[in-house]
Coordinates of C-alpha atoms and ligand atoms in Angstrom, one line a residue:
M1 CA 15.6 -49.0 -2.2
C2 CA 16.7 -51.4 0.6
G3 CA 19.9 -51.9 2.3
I4 CA 22.0 -55.1 2.2
I5 CA 25.1 -56.3 4.1
G6 CA 27.1 -59.5 4.0
Y7 CA 29.9 -60.7 6.3
I8 CA 32.6 -63.5 6.2
G9 CA 35.4 -63.5 8.7
N10 CA 36.3 -64.7 12.2
K11 CA 33.4 -63.2 14.2
H12 CA 29.8 -64.5 14.5
P13 CA 28.0 -62.3 12.0
K14 CA 25.1 -61.4 14.2
D15 CA 26.5 -58.0 15.6
V16 CA 28.2 -57.1 12.3
L17 CA 24.9 -57.6 10.5
L18 CA 22.6 -55.9 13.1
S19 CA 24.8 -52.8 13.5
G20 CA 25.1 -52.6 9.7
L21 CA 21.3 -52.9 9.2
K22 CA 20.8 -50.0 11.7
K23 CA 23.0 -47.8 9.7
L24 CA 21.4 -48.8 6.4
E25 CA 17.7 -48.3 7.8
Y26 CA 17.6 -44.9 6.0
R27 CA 17.3 -46.9 2.7
G28 CA 14.0 -48.7 3.7
Y29 CA 12.6 -49.8 7.0
D30 CA 9.3 -51.7 6.5
S31 CA 10.7 -55.2 7.3
S32 CA 14.1 -56.9 7.6
G33 CA 15.9 -60.2 8.0
I34 CA 19.3 -62.1 8.4
A35 CA 20.5 -65.5 7.3
L36 CA 23.4 -67.3 8.8
I37 CA 25.0 -70.5 7.4
N38 CA 27.3 -73.3 8.6
K39 CA 28.0 -76.9 7.1
D40 CA 24.9 -78.3 8.7
N41 CA 22.3 -75.5 8.5
T42 CA 21.1 -72.3 7.0
Q43 CA 19.1 -70.1 9.5
I44 CA 16.8 -67.4 8.4
I45 CA 15.1 -64.9 10.8
K46 CA 12.8 -62.2 9.4
S47 CA 10.6 -59.5 10.9
V48 CA 8.2 -56.7 9.8
G49 CA 8.9 -53.2 10.9
K50 CA 12.1 -51.6 12.2
I51 CA 15.4 -53.4 12.9
S52 CA 14.9 -53.2 16.7
L53 CA 12.0 -55.7 16.2
L54 CA 14.3 -58.1 14.2
E55 CA 16.8 -57.7 17.0
D56 CA 14.3 -58.7 19.6
K57 CA 13.3 -61.7 17.6
I58 CA 17.0 -62.7 17.2
D59 CA 17.7 -62.3 20.9
K60 CA 14.9 -64.9 21.5
E61 CA 16.4 -67.4 19.0
K62 CA 19.2 -69.9 19.5
L63 CA 21.6 -68.8 16.7
I64 CA 23.6 -71.4 14.8
D65 CA 27.4 -71.2 15.0
S66 CA 28.4 -69.4 11.9
F67 CA 31.0 -66.9 10.4
V68 CA 29.1 -66.2 7.2
G69 CA 25.9 -64.2 7.1
I70 CA 23.8 -61.8 5.0
A71 CA 21.2 -59.3 6.0
H72 CA 18.6 -56.9 4.5
T73 CA 16.4 -53.9 5.4
R74 CA 13.5 -53.4 2.9
W75 CA 11.6 -50.7 1.1
A76 CA 8.9 -52.6 -0.6
T77 CA 8.6 -52.5 -4.3
H78 CA 7.0 -55.9 -5.2
G79 CA 4.6 -57.3 -2.5
E80 CA 3.5 -55.8 0.6
A81 CA 5.6 -55.3 3.8
N82 CA 5.2 -58.6 5.5
E83 CA 7.3 -61.5 6.8
I84 CA 7.0 -63.7 3.8
N85 CA 8.1 -60.9 1.4
A86 CA 10.9 -59.8 3.7
H87 CA 14.4 -60.8 2.7
P88 CA 16.4 -63.1 2.7
H89 CA 14.7 -65.3 0.2
R90 CA 15.6 -68.9 -0.2
I91 CA 15.0 -71.5 -3.0
G92 CA 16.6 -74.9 -2.9
K93 CA 20.2 -74.4 -1.8
I94 CA 20.4 -70.6 -2.5
T95 CA 19.7 -67.9 0.1
L96 CA 20.0 -64.3 -1.0
V97 CA 19.2 -60.7 -0.3
H98 CA 18.5 -58.1 -3.2
N99 CA 18.4 -54.3 -3.6
G100 CA 16.7 -53.3 -7.0
I101 CA 13.9 -54.2 -9.3
I102 CA 13.8 -57.2 -11.8
E103 CA 11.7 -55.9 -14.6
N104 CA 11.1 -59.4 -16.2
A105 CA 10.5 -61.2 -13.0
D106 CA 6.8 -62.3 -13.9
S107 CA 7.9 -63.9 -17.2
I108 CA 10.9 -65.8 -15.4
R109 CA 8.6 -66.8 -12.6
N110 CA 5.8 -68.2 -15.0
K111 CA 8.6 -70.2 -16.9
L112 CA 10.1 -71.5 -13.6
V113 CA 6.6 -72.5 -12.2
K114 CA 6.1 -74.5 -15.3
E115 CA 9.3 -76.2 -14.5
G116 CA 7.8 -77.1 -11.0
V117 CA 9.4 -74.3 -9.0
V118 CA 7.3 -73.3 -5.9
F119 CA 7.4 -69.6 -4.9
N120 CA 6.4 -68.5 -1.4
S121 CA 6.5 -64.7 -1.8
E122 CA 5.2 -62.0 -4.1
T123 CA 8.7 -60.5 -4.6
D124 CA 10.6 -60.2 -7.9
T125 CA 13.8 -61.2 -5.7
E126 CA 12.7 -64.8 -5.2
V127 CA 13.0 -65.6 -9.0
I128 CA 16.7 -64.7 -8.7
A129 CA 17.3 -67.3 -6.1
A130 CA 15.3 -69.9 -8.1
L131 CA 17.5 -69.2 -11.2
I132 CA 20.8 -69.5 -9.4
N133 CA 19.5 -72.7 -7.9
K134 CA 18.5 -74.0 -11.3
Y135 CA 21.9 -73.2 -12.8
Y136 CA 24.0 -74.3 -9.8
S137 CA 25.9 -77.6 -10.4
G138 CA 28.9 -77.1 -8.0
D139 CA 30.2 -73.7 -9.6
M140 CA 28.5 -70.6 -8.0
E141 CA 30.3 -68.2 -10.2
E142 CA 29.0 -69.9 -13.3
A143 CA 25.5 -70.1 -11.8
I144 CA 25.5 -66.5 -11.1
N145 CA 26.8 -65.5 -14.4
K146 CA 24.0 -67.6 -16.2
T147 CA 21.4 -66.0 -13.9
I148 CA 22.4 -62.3 -14.5
K149 CA 22.2 -62.9 -18.2
D150 CA 18.5 -63.7 -17.8
L151 CA 17.8 -60.8 -15.6
K152 CA 16.5 -57.3 -16.8
G153 CA 16.5 -54.5 -14.2
S154 CA 18.7 -53.5 -11.4
Y155 CA 20.2 -55.6 -8.7
A156 CA 22.7 -55.6 -5.8
L157 CA 22.9 -59.3 -4.5
S158 CA 24.6 -60.9 -1.5
I159 CA 24.2 -64.7 -1.8
I160 CA 25.0 -67.9 0.2
C161 CA 24.8 -71.5 -0.9
D162 CA 24.2 -74.5 1.3
S163 CA 26.9 -76.5 -0.6
E164 CA 29.5 -73.8 0.1
P165 CA 29.0 -72.8 3.7
D166 CA 32.4 -71.1 4.0
K167 CA 31.8 -68.8 1.0
L168 CA 29.9 -65.5 0.3
Y169 CA 29.0 -64.2 -3.1
A170 CA 27.9 -60.8 -4.5
V171 CA 27.2 -59.0 -7.8
R172 CA 25.6 -55.7 -8.8
C173 CA 24.0 -54.0 -11.7
E174 CA 22.8 -50.3 -11.3
S175 CA 22.2 -50.7 -7.6
P176 CA 25.0 -49.6 -5.4
L177 CA 27.2 -52.3 -3.8
L178 CA 30.8 -52.3 -2.5
L179 CA 33.2 -54.7 -0.9
G180 CA 34.7 -53.9 2.5
I181 CA 38.1 -55.2 3.4
G182 CA 38.8 -55.7 7.1
D183 CA 41.5 -57.6 9.1
N184 CA 40.9 -61.2 8.0
E185 CA 37.3 -60.3 7.5
Y186 CA 35.2 -59.0 4.4
F187 CA 32.0 -57.3 4.0
V188 CA 29.6 -56.5 1.2
T189 CA 27.4 -53.5 1.7
S190 CA 25.1 -50.9 -0.1
D191 CA 26.9 -48.1 1.7
I192 CA 30.3 -47.8 3.3
G193 CA 28.7 -46.1 6.4
A194 CA 27.3 -49.4 7.6
I195 CA 30.8 -51.0 8.1
L196 CA 32.9 -47.9 9.3
N197 CA 33.2 -49.2 12.7
Y198 CA 35.0 -52.3 11.3
T199 CA 37.0 -50.9 8.3
K200 CA 37.4 -47.8 6.0
K201 CA 39.0 -49.9 3.1
Y202 CA 36.6 -50.6 0.3
V203 CA 36.5 -51.7 -3.3
L204 CA 33.9 -50.4 -5.8
L205 CA 32.3 -53.0 -7.9
G206 CA 31.6 -52.6 -11.6
K207 CA 28.6 -53.9 -13.4
D208 CA 28.1 -57.6 -13.3
E209 CA 31.5 -58.2 -11.5
V210 CA 31.0 -61.3 -9.4
V211 CA 32.8 -61.3 -6.0
S212 CA 33.6 -64.6 -4.2
L213 CA 34.6 -64.2 -0.7
S214 CA 36.1 -66.6 1.8
K215 CA 37.8 -66.1 5.3
S216 CA 41.2 -65.9 3.5
G217 CA 40.4 -63.4 0.8
Y218 CA 38.3 -62.4 -2.2
K219 CA 38.2 -62.8 -5.9
I220 CA 36.5 -60.5 -8.5
T221 CA 35.6 -62.0 -11.9
K222 CA 33.8 -60.6 -14.9
D223 CA 32.5 -63.3 -17.3
G224 CA 34.8 -65.6 -15.6
E225 CA 38.0 -63.4 -16.0
V226 CA 39.7 -62.5 -12.9
I227 CA 39.9 -58.7 -12.5
N228 CA 41.8 -56.4 -10.0
R229 CA 40.0 -53.4 -8.6
E230 CA 41.5 -50.4 -6.7
V231 CA 41.2 -50.3 -2.9
F232 CA 39.9 -46.9 -1.7
V233 CA 39.9 -45.6 2.0
S234 CA 36.9 -43.7 3.1
D235 CA 37.2 -40.4 4.8
L236 CA 33.8 -40.5 6.2
K237 CA 33.7 -40.2 10.0
N238 CA 32.0 -43.0 12.0
E239 CA 30.8 -40.4 14.5
D240 CA 28.5 -38.9 11.8
N241 CA 26.2 -41.7 13.1
D242 CA 26.2 -40.1 16.5
L243 CA 23.3 -38.0 17.7
F244 CA 25.4 -35.9 20.1
G245 CA 22.5 -35.6 22.5
Y246 CA 19.9 -34.6 20.0
E247 CA 16.6 -36.5 19.9
H248 CA 16.6 -37.0 16.2
Y249 CA 19.2 -36.8 13.3
M250 CA 17.0 -34.2 11.4
I251 CA 17.3 -31.6 14.3
K252 CA 21.0 -32.5 14.7
E253 CA 21.6 -32.1 10.8
I254 CA 19.7 -28.7 10.9
M255 CA 21.8 -27.3 13.8
E256 CA 25.0 -28.4 11.9
E257 CA 24.2 -26.0 9.1
P258 CA 26.0 -22.9 10.3
T259 CA 29.3 -24.7 10.9
L260 CA 29.1 -26.7 7.6
V261 CA 28.2 -23.4 5.7
N262 CA 31.1 -21.7 7.4
N263 CA 33.5 -24.5 6.3
L264 CA 32.5 -24.2 2.6
I265 CA 32.7 -20.4 2.8
K266 CA 36.2 -20.6 4.2
K267 CA 37.0 -23.2 1.5
Y268 CA 35.7 -21.3 -1.5
A269 CA 35.0 -17.7 -0.8
N270 CA 38.7 -16.6 -1.5
N271 CA 39.5 -19.5 -3.7
L272 CA 36.8 -19.4 -6.3
D273 CA 39.2 -21.0 -8.9
K274 CA 38.7 -24.2 -6.9
L275 CA 35.2 -24.3 -8.3
P276 CA 34.5 -25.3 -11.9
D277 CA 34.4 -22.4 -14.3
I278 CA 30.9 -22.5 -15.9
S279 CA 31.2 -19.2 -17.7
K280 CA 31.8 -20.8 -21.0
Y281 CA 28.4 -22.5 -21.0
K282 CA 25.6 -20.5 -22.7
H283 CA 22.9 -23.1 -21.7
I284 CA 22.5 -24.8 -18.4
H285 CA 20.2 -27.8 -17.7
I286 CA 19.6 -28.6 -14.0
V287 CA 18.3 -32.0 -13.0
G288 CA 17.5 -33.7 -9.8
C289 CA 14.7 -35.4 -7.8
G290 CA 12.6 -34.3 -4.9
S291 CA 14.5 -31.7 -2.8
A292 CA 17.5 -31.9 -5.1
Y293 CA 15.2 -30.6 -7.9
Y294 CA 14.0 -27.8 -5.6
V295 CA 17.7 -26.9 -4.9
G296 CA 18.0 -26.7 -8.7
L297 CA 15.0 -24.3 -8.9
V298 CA 16.7 -21.9 -6.6
G299 CA 19.8 -22.2 -8.8
K300 CA 17.7 -21.5 -11.8
N301 CA 16.9 -18.1 -10.2
F302 CA 20.4 -17.3 -9.7
F303 CA 21.7 -18.1 -13.1
E304 CA 18.6 -16.6 -14.9
S305 CA 19.5 -13.4 -13.1
D306 CA 22.9 -13.6 -14.5
G307 CA 21.4 -13.8 -18.0
I308 CA 22.1 -17.5 -18.7
D309 CA 19.5 -19.7 -20.5
V310 CA 18.4 -22.3 -17.9
Q311 CA 16.3 -25.4 -18.2
I312 CA 15.3 -27.5 -15.2
D313 CA 13.3 -30.8 -14.9
V314 CA 12.8 -33.6 -12.6
A315 CA 15.2 -36.5 -13.6
S316 CA 12.4 -39.0 -14.0
E317 CA 10.9 -36.9 -16.8
Y318 CA 14.2 -35.5 -18.1
R319 CA 15.6 -39.0 -18.9
Y320 CA 12.9 -39.8 -21.1
R321 CA 12.5 -36.4 -22.9
N322 CA 13.9 -36.1 -26.6
I323 CA 16.3 -33.3 -25.7
K324 CA 18.3 -31.5 -28.5
Y325 CA 21.4 -30.3 -26.8
S326 CA 22.9 -27.2 -28.2
K327 CA 26.6 -26.6 -28.1
N328 CA 27.9 -25.0 -24.9
T329 CA 25.4 -26.8 -22.8
L330 CA 26.3 -27.8 -19.1
V331 CA 24.0 -30.4 -17.3
I332 CA 24.2 -29.8 -13.6
L333 CA 23.1 -32.9 -11.5
I334 CA 22.0 -32.2 -8.0
S335 CA 22.0 -35.3 -5.6
Q336 CA 22.8 -35.8 -2.0
S337 CA 23.2 -39.6 -2.2
G338 CA 24.7 -39.6 -5.7
E339 CA 22.8 -42.9 -6.2
T340 CA 19.4 -41.7 -7.3
A341 CA 18.5 -44.0 -10.2
D342 CA 16.6 -41.3 -12.4
T343 CA 19.4 -38.8 -11.9
I344 CA 22.0 -41.4 -12.8
A345 CA 20.0 -42.1 -15.9
A346 CA 19.8 -38.3 -16.8
M347 CA 23.6 -38.0 -16.3
R348 CA 24.4 -41.0 -18.5
M349 CA 22.0 -39.5 -21.2
A350 CA 24.1 -36.3 -21.3
N351 CA 27.4 -38.3 -21.2
E352 CA 26.4 -40.4 -24.0
K353 CA 25.8 -37.2 -26.0
E354 CA 29.2 -35.9 -24.9
I355 CA 27.5 -33.1 -23.0
D356 CA 29.6 -31.9 -19.9
T357 CA 28.0 -32.8 -16.6
L358 CA 28.7 -31.1 -13.2
A359 CA 27.6 -33.1 -10.2
I360 CA 26.9 -31.4 -6.9
V361 CA 26.8 -34.3 -4.5
N362 CA 27.5 -35.2 -0.9
V363 CA 28.6 -38.8 -1.2
D364 CA 32.1 -39.1 -2.7
G365 CA 32.7 -42.3 -4.6
S366 CA 28.9 -42.4 -5.5
T367 CA 28.0 -43.2 -9.1
I368 CA 27.0 -39.6 -9.9
A369 CA 30.4 -38.3 -8.4
R370 CA 32.3 -40.9 -10.3
E371 CA 30.7 -40.6 -13.7
S372 CA 30.2 -36.8 -14.1
T373 CA 32.7 -34.7 -16.1
Y374 CA 33.1 -32.5 -13.0
K375 CA 32.1 -32.8 -9.3
V376 CA 31.7 -30.5 -6.4
L377 CA 31.4 -32.3 -3.0
I378 CA 29.3 -30.3 -0.6
E379 CA 31.1 -31.9 2.5
A380 CA 27.9 -32.2 4.5
G381 CA 29.2 -35.4 6.3
R382 CA 26.8 -38.2 6.5
E383 CA 23.1 -37.1 6.3
V384 CA 21.1 -39.8 8.1
A385 CA 17.6 -38.4 8.5
V386 CA 15.5 -39.2 5.3
A387 CA 14.3 -35.6 5.0
T388 CA 17.3 -33.8 3.6
T389 CA 18.3 -30.6 5.3
K390 CA 22.0 -29.7 5.6
A391 CA 22.6 -31.2 2.1
Y392 CA 19.9 -28.9 0.6
I393 CA 21.5 -25.8 2.1
L394 CA 25.0 -26.7 1.0
Q395 CA 23.9 -27.5 -2.5
V396 CA 22.2 -24.1 -2.7
L397 CA 25.4 -22.5 -1.4
I398 CA 27.5 -24.1 -4.1
L399 CA 25.1 -22.9 -6.8
S400 CA 25.2 -19.4 -5.3
L401 CA 29.0 -19.5 -5.3
L402 CA 29.0 -20.7 -8.9
S403 CA 26.8 -18.0 -10.0
Y404 CA 28.8 -15.4 -8.0
K405 CA 32.0 -16.7 -9.6
T406 CA 30.7 -16.0 -13.2
H407 CA 28.8 -12.7 -12.1
P408 CA 30.6 -11.2 -9.1
D409 CA 29.2 -8.1 -7.4
K410 CA 30.6 -6.0 -4.6
Y411 CA 27.8 -6.8 -2.0
Y412 CA 27.9 -10.5 -2.1
L413 CA 31.1 -11.3 -0.2
D414 CA 30.3 -9.1 2.9
D415 CA 26.9 -10.8 3.2
L416 CA 28.5 -14.2 2.6
M417 CA 30.9 -13.7 5.6
R418 CA 27.9 -12.6 7.9
L419 CA 25.8 -15.6 6.9
P420 CA 27.0 -18.4 9.2
Q421 CA 26.6 -16.2 12.3
Q422 CA 23.2 -14.9 11.2
L423 CA 22.1 -18.6 10.5
K424 CA 23.2 -19.6 13.9
I425 CA 21.3 -16.8 15.7
L426 CA 18.1 -17.6 13.6
L427 CA 18.2 -21.4 14.5
D428 CA 18.8 -20.7 18.1
K429 CA 15.4 -19.0 18.2
T430 CA 13.8 -22.3 18.6
G431 CA 10.9 -20.6 20.6
F432 CA 9.8 -18.7 17.5
H433 CA 9.8 -21.8 15.3
K434 CA 7.8 -23.8 18.0
K435 CA 5.3 -21.0 18.1
M436 CA 4.7 -21.3 14.4
A437 CA 4.6 -25.1 14.6
D438 CA 1.7 -24.6 17.2
K439 CA -0.3 -23.0 14.6
V440 CA 0.2 -25.8 12.0
Y441 CA 0.3 -29.2 13.8
K442 CA -3.4 -29.8 14.1
K443 CA -4.1 -28.7 10.6
K444 CA -5.2 -31.1 7.7
D445 CA -4.2 -28.9 4.9
V446 CA -1.6 -26.2 4.6
Y447 CA -0.4 -23.9 1.6
F448 CA 2.8 -22.0 0.8
I449 CA 2.7 -19.0 -1.5
G450 CA 5.5 -17.0 -3.1
R451 CA 6.8 -15.7 -6.3
L452 CA 9.9 -16.6 -8.4
I453 CA 12.7 -17.5 -5.9
D454 CA 10.3 -17.4 -3.1
Y455 CA 8.1 -19.9 -4.9
A456 CA 11.1 -22.2 -5.2
I457 CA 11.6 -21.8 -1.4
C458 CA 7.9 -22.6 -0.9
L459 CA 8.3 -25.9 -2.7
E460 CA 11.1 -27.1 -0.3
G461 CA 9.3 -25.8 2.8
S462 CA 6.0 -27.7 1.7
L463 CA 7.9 -30.9 0.9
K464 CA 9.7 -30.9 4.3
L465 CA 6.4 -30.4 6.1
K466 CA 4.4 -33.1 4.2
E467 CA 7.1 -35.7 4.2
I468 CA 7.8 -35.9 7.9
S469 CA 4.4 -34.7 9.4
Y470 CA 2.1 -36.2 6.9
I471 CA 0.0 -33.1 6.7
H472 CA -1.3 -32.4 3.2
S473 CA 0.7 -29.4 2.0
E474 CA 0.9 -27.7 -1.3
A475 CA 3.2 -24.8 -2.6
Y476 CA 1.9 -22.4 -5.2
Q477 CA 3.1 -19.5 -7.4
A478 CA 1.2 -16.7 -5.4
G479 CA -0.2 -15.2 -8.5
E480 CA -1.6 -18.6 -9.6
L481 CA -4.0 -19.1 -6.7
K482 CA -7.0 -17.0 -8.0
H483 CA -7.0 -19.2 -11.1
G484 CA -8.7 -22.1 -9.1
T485 CA -6.9 -23.3 -6.0
I486 CA -8.1 -20.4 -3.8
S487 CA -11.5 -22.2 -3.7
L488 CA -9.7 -24.5 -1.2
I489 CA -8.9 -21.7 1.2
N490 CA -11.4 -21.9 4.1
K491 CA -11.7 -20.1 7.5
G492 CA -8.6 -21.2 9.5
T493 CA -6.6 -22.5 6.6
V494 CA -2.9 -21.8 7.3
V495 CA -1.1 -20.2 4.4
F496 CA 2.6 -19.4 4.7
G497 CA 3.6 -16.3 2.7
I498 CA 7.3 -16.3 1.7
V499 CA 8.3 -12.8 0.7
T500 CA 12.0 -11.9 0.3
D501 CA 12.2 -10.5 -3.3
D502 CA 11.7 -6.7 -3.1
D503 CA 11.0 -6.5 -6.8
I504 CA 7.7 -8.4 -6.4
R505 CA 7.1 -7.9 -2.7
D506 CA 3.8 -6.0 -3.0
K507 CA 2.5 -8.5 -5.5
T508 CA 2.9 -11.4 -3.1
L509 CA 1.6 -9.5 -0.2
S510 CA -1.6 -8.6 -2.1
N511 CA -2.0 -12.3 -2.9
L512 CA -1.6 -13.0 0.9
E513 CA -4.4 -10.5 1.5
E514 CA -6.6 -12.4 -1.0
V515 CA -6.4 -15.6 1.1
I516 CA -6.7 -13.7 4.3
A517 CA -9.9 -12.1 3.0
R518 CA -11.2 -15.8 2.7
G519 CA -10.5 -16.7 6.3
A520 CA -6.9 -17.9 6.0
V521 CA -4.4 -17.8 8.9
P522 CA -1.3 -16.3 7.4
I523 CA 2.3 -17.1 8.5
Y524 CA 4.6 -14.5 7.1
I525 CA 8.4 -15.4 6.6
G526 CA 10.2 -12.5 5.1
N527 CA 13.3 -10.2 5.3
R528 CA 11.3 -7.1 6.1
D529 CA 8.8 -6.6 9.0
E530 CA 5.2 -6.7 8.1
K531 CA 2.0 -6.3 10.1
Y532 CA 1.1 -10.1 10.5
K533 CA 0.8 -11.6 13.9
N534 CA 2.4 -14.9 13.0
K535 CA 5.8 -14.1 11.5
I536 CA 9.5 -14.8 11.4
I537 CA 11.7 -12.1 10.1
V538 CA 15.0 -13.2 8.7
P539 CA 18.0 -10.9 8.2
K540 CA 18.0 -9.2 4.7
I541 CA 21.0 -10.4 2.7
H542 CA 22.0 -10.8 -0.8
K543 CA 19.4 -12.3 -3.1
K544 CA 21.7 -15.2 -4.0
L545 CA 22.1 -16.0 -0.3
Q546 CA 18.5 -15.2 1.0
P547 CA 17.2 -18.7 0.6
L548 CA 19.9 -19.9 3.1
L549 CA 18.2 -18.0 5.8
V550 CA 14.6 -18.8 5.0
V551 CA 14.8 -22.6 4.1
P552 CA 16.4 -23.5 7.6
T553 CA 13.5 -21.7 9.2
L554 CA 10.9 -23.8 7.3
Q555 CA 13.0 -27.0 8.1
L556 CA 12.8 -26.2 11.8
I557 CA 9.1 -25.4 11.8
A558 CA 8.4 -28.7 9.9
Y559 CA 10.6 -30.5 12.5
Y560 CA 8.5 -29.2 15.4
V561 CA 5.2 -29.8 13.6
A562 CA 6.2 -33.5 13.2
Y563 CA 7.5 -33.6 16.7
K564 CA 4.2 -32.4 18.1
R565 CA 2.3 -35.0 15.9
G566 CA 4.6 -37.7 17.3
C567 CA 5.8 -38.8 13.8
N568 CA 8.8 -40.9 13.1
I569 CA 10.8 -37.9 12.1
D570 CA 14.0 -39.5 10.8
K571 CA 12.3 -42.3 9.1
P572 CA 8.9 -41.1 7.8
R573 CA 6.5 -43.8 6.5
N574 CA 6.9 -45.0 2.8
L575 CA 10.1 -43.1 2.3
A576 CA 13.8 -43.9 1.9
K577 CA 16.8 -41.8 1.9
S578 CA 18.2 -42.9 -1.3
V579 CA 15.9 -43.9 -4.3
T580 CA 18.0 -46.5 -6.2
V581 CA 15.2 -47.8 -8.3
E582 CA 13.2 -46.1 -11.2
Ligands
AGP1 C1 14.1 -35.2 0.5 O1 14.0 -34.8 1.8 C2 13.8 -36.5 0.1 N1 14.7 -37.3 0.8 C3 13.9 -36.7 -1.4 O2 13.1 -35.8 -2.1 C4 15.4 -36.5 -1.9 O3 15.7 -35.2 -2.1 C5 15.3 -37.1 -3.3 O4 15.0 -38.5 -3.2 C6 16.7 -36.9 -4.1 O5 17.7 -37.7 -3.5 P1 19.2 -37.5 -3.8 O6 19.5 -36.0 -3.4 O7 20.0 -38.3 -2.9 O8 19.4 -37.6 -5.3

């Protein structure tokens, strides 16, 4: 997924690049690097591991004088996380950083090797530098345009050239990249959040639009033709990057949930007309990845209870299915970042078939927010921790409000008004959650069981636990266990029983008894008191709101388990916040 940033202006780029990389670290953090250029020299410094290690290395180096630089933080796709494969990559005069995947890199590499090009790394990225270097004969725009014609795949690139030390170049296809406009200084970055402390003014770049930047300005061309692009002003707050005294972004973002839920309720509860009217659609497809898909599963339960025909799928499958859309179908796309490659492809598939798409996203100006027929912004502010928490809760709340809008009932609004306070009280009971975490943090395997909407909740609880604590955790439909998986239950195996749906409460409780009979240690999370020793009772509220009290509890338990295991909670290994490659 990677994060890239480039700078040209009156300042030495070091501080801009490093502060930018730190804000882009959620996109990948296995290695990083910077490159600086002046008329005599191009200096590259790379490091394995987190940005602070690169910073230590840079502090020990004598940096060249410069006002142009590029930098990168990596989530390895081609070649392991080591210093050679870290970006920037350099061939001949060309040094660049890349976010994306070049699918035909091997065939290009083989051709270039025959032409005598020597490659140092295992990356697909290096072939791009080799191509630009091959095509460069004094005109960078021309060399870049020739190069992108040879490339198949996704790329966001920031490029410098020894022969043009006072210039910076950039181009993108699929992968996100925007141009930041400061006072006599310019930035290219994967995410506006990386430059908010310098400017809020940005330009969105279209596919294969080449940007040439100098100290005095910028030019955008497409196939050599100069084009103008609108300048936007971000409303993101820089302080979203602040921890406000919390030790981790994840716990900070969980504790923000009551206020953010209250804000959305104030915005929509009595102004439902502000939300799209989905009553005309007879069929709803919900698509997302990871936690976003699990948000959709909760939404499926809401809409099915309204009698609507709902299909749901993970985007990486949905995009390759041969779907026959019937008339009156709405495709709902769930995404925090709005830049998840598979979800973008699913959206474009529906758009191409002229099927209405509704995006429920956090990042305004993201590809999914821009290209969907309708969009609802969840207004979570920046979500920095890789494991989503507040975005999940606000996306479920929007689906709940959409369902209530088409199928209102008299109990919903009262419960809705009580929700923020109930959630605050629940999250303040950190002692309870830590006690449950004590039962889990030494375990190798953990299971979650529930039925229908409780199963959807189990899936998110299980993902939160495994992605930040690295404990092997699985969620199962409670009735499914006895068809095989129950053989994994042993003396002391921890099994979370999620029970909020009264219609099937007894069924799930008897499934919990089945695992207890085989030595399992139950942890009961429900909205009615039960006999279990390990339990958290959440207030009983409307079915279409109940997940909003149970999932935060599971988020908090997962946080304390990872905390007790000393895990890197905000940046779990092998993960990235926004998955911009397939
Ligand atoms: C969740 O904690 C993960 N970060 C991941 O599953 C995430 O939900 C998924 O990658 C989808 O991201 P999106 O919401 O930005 O599209």
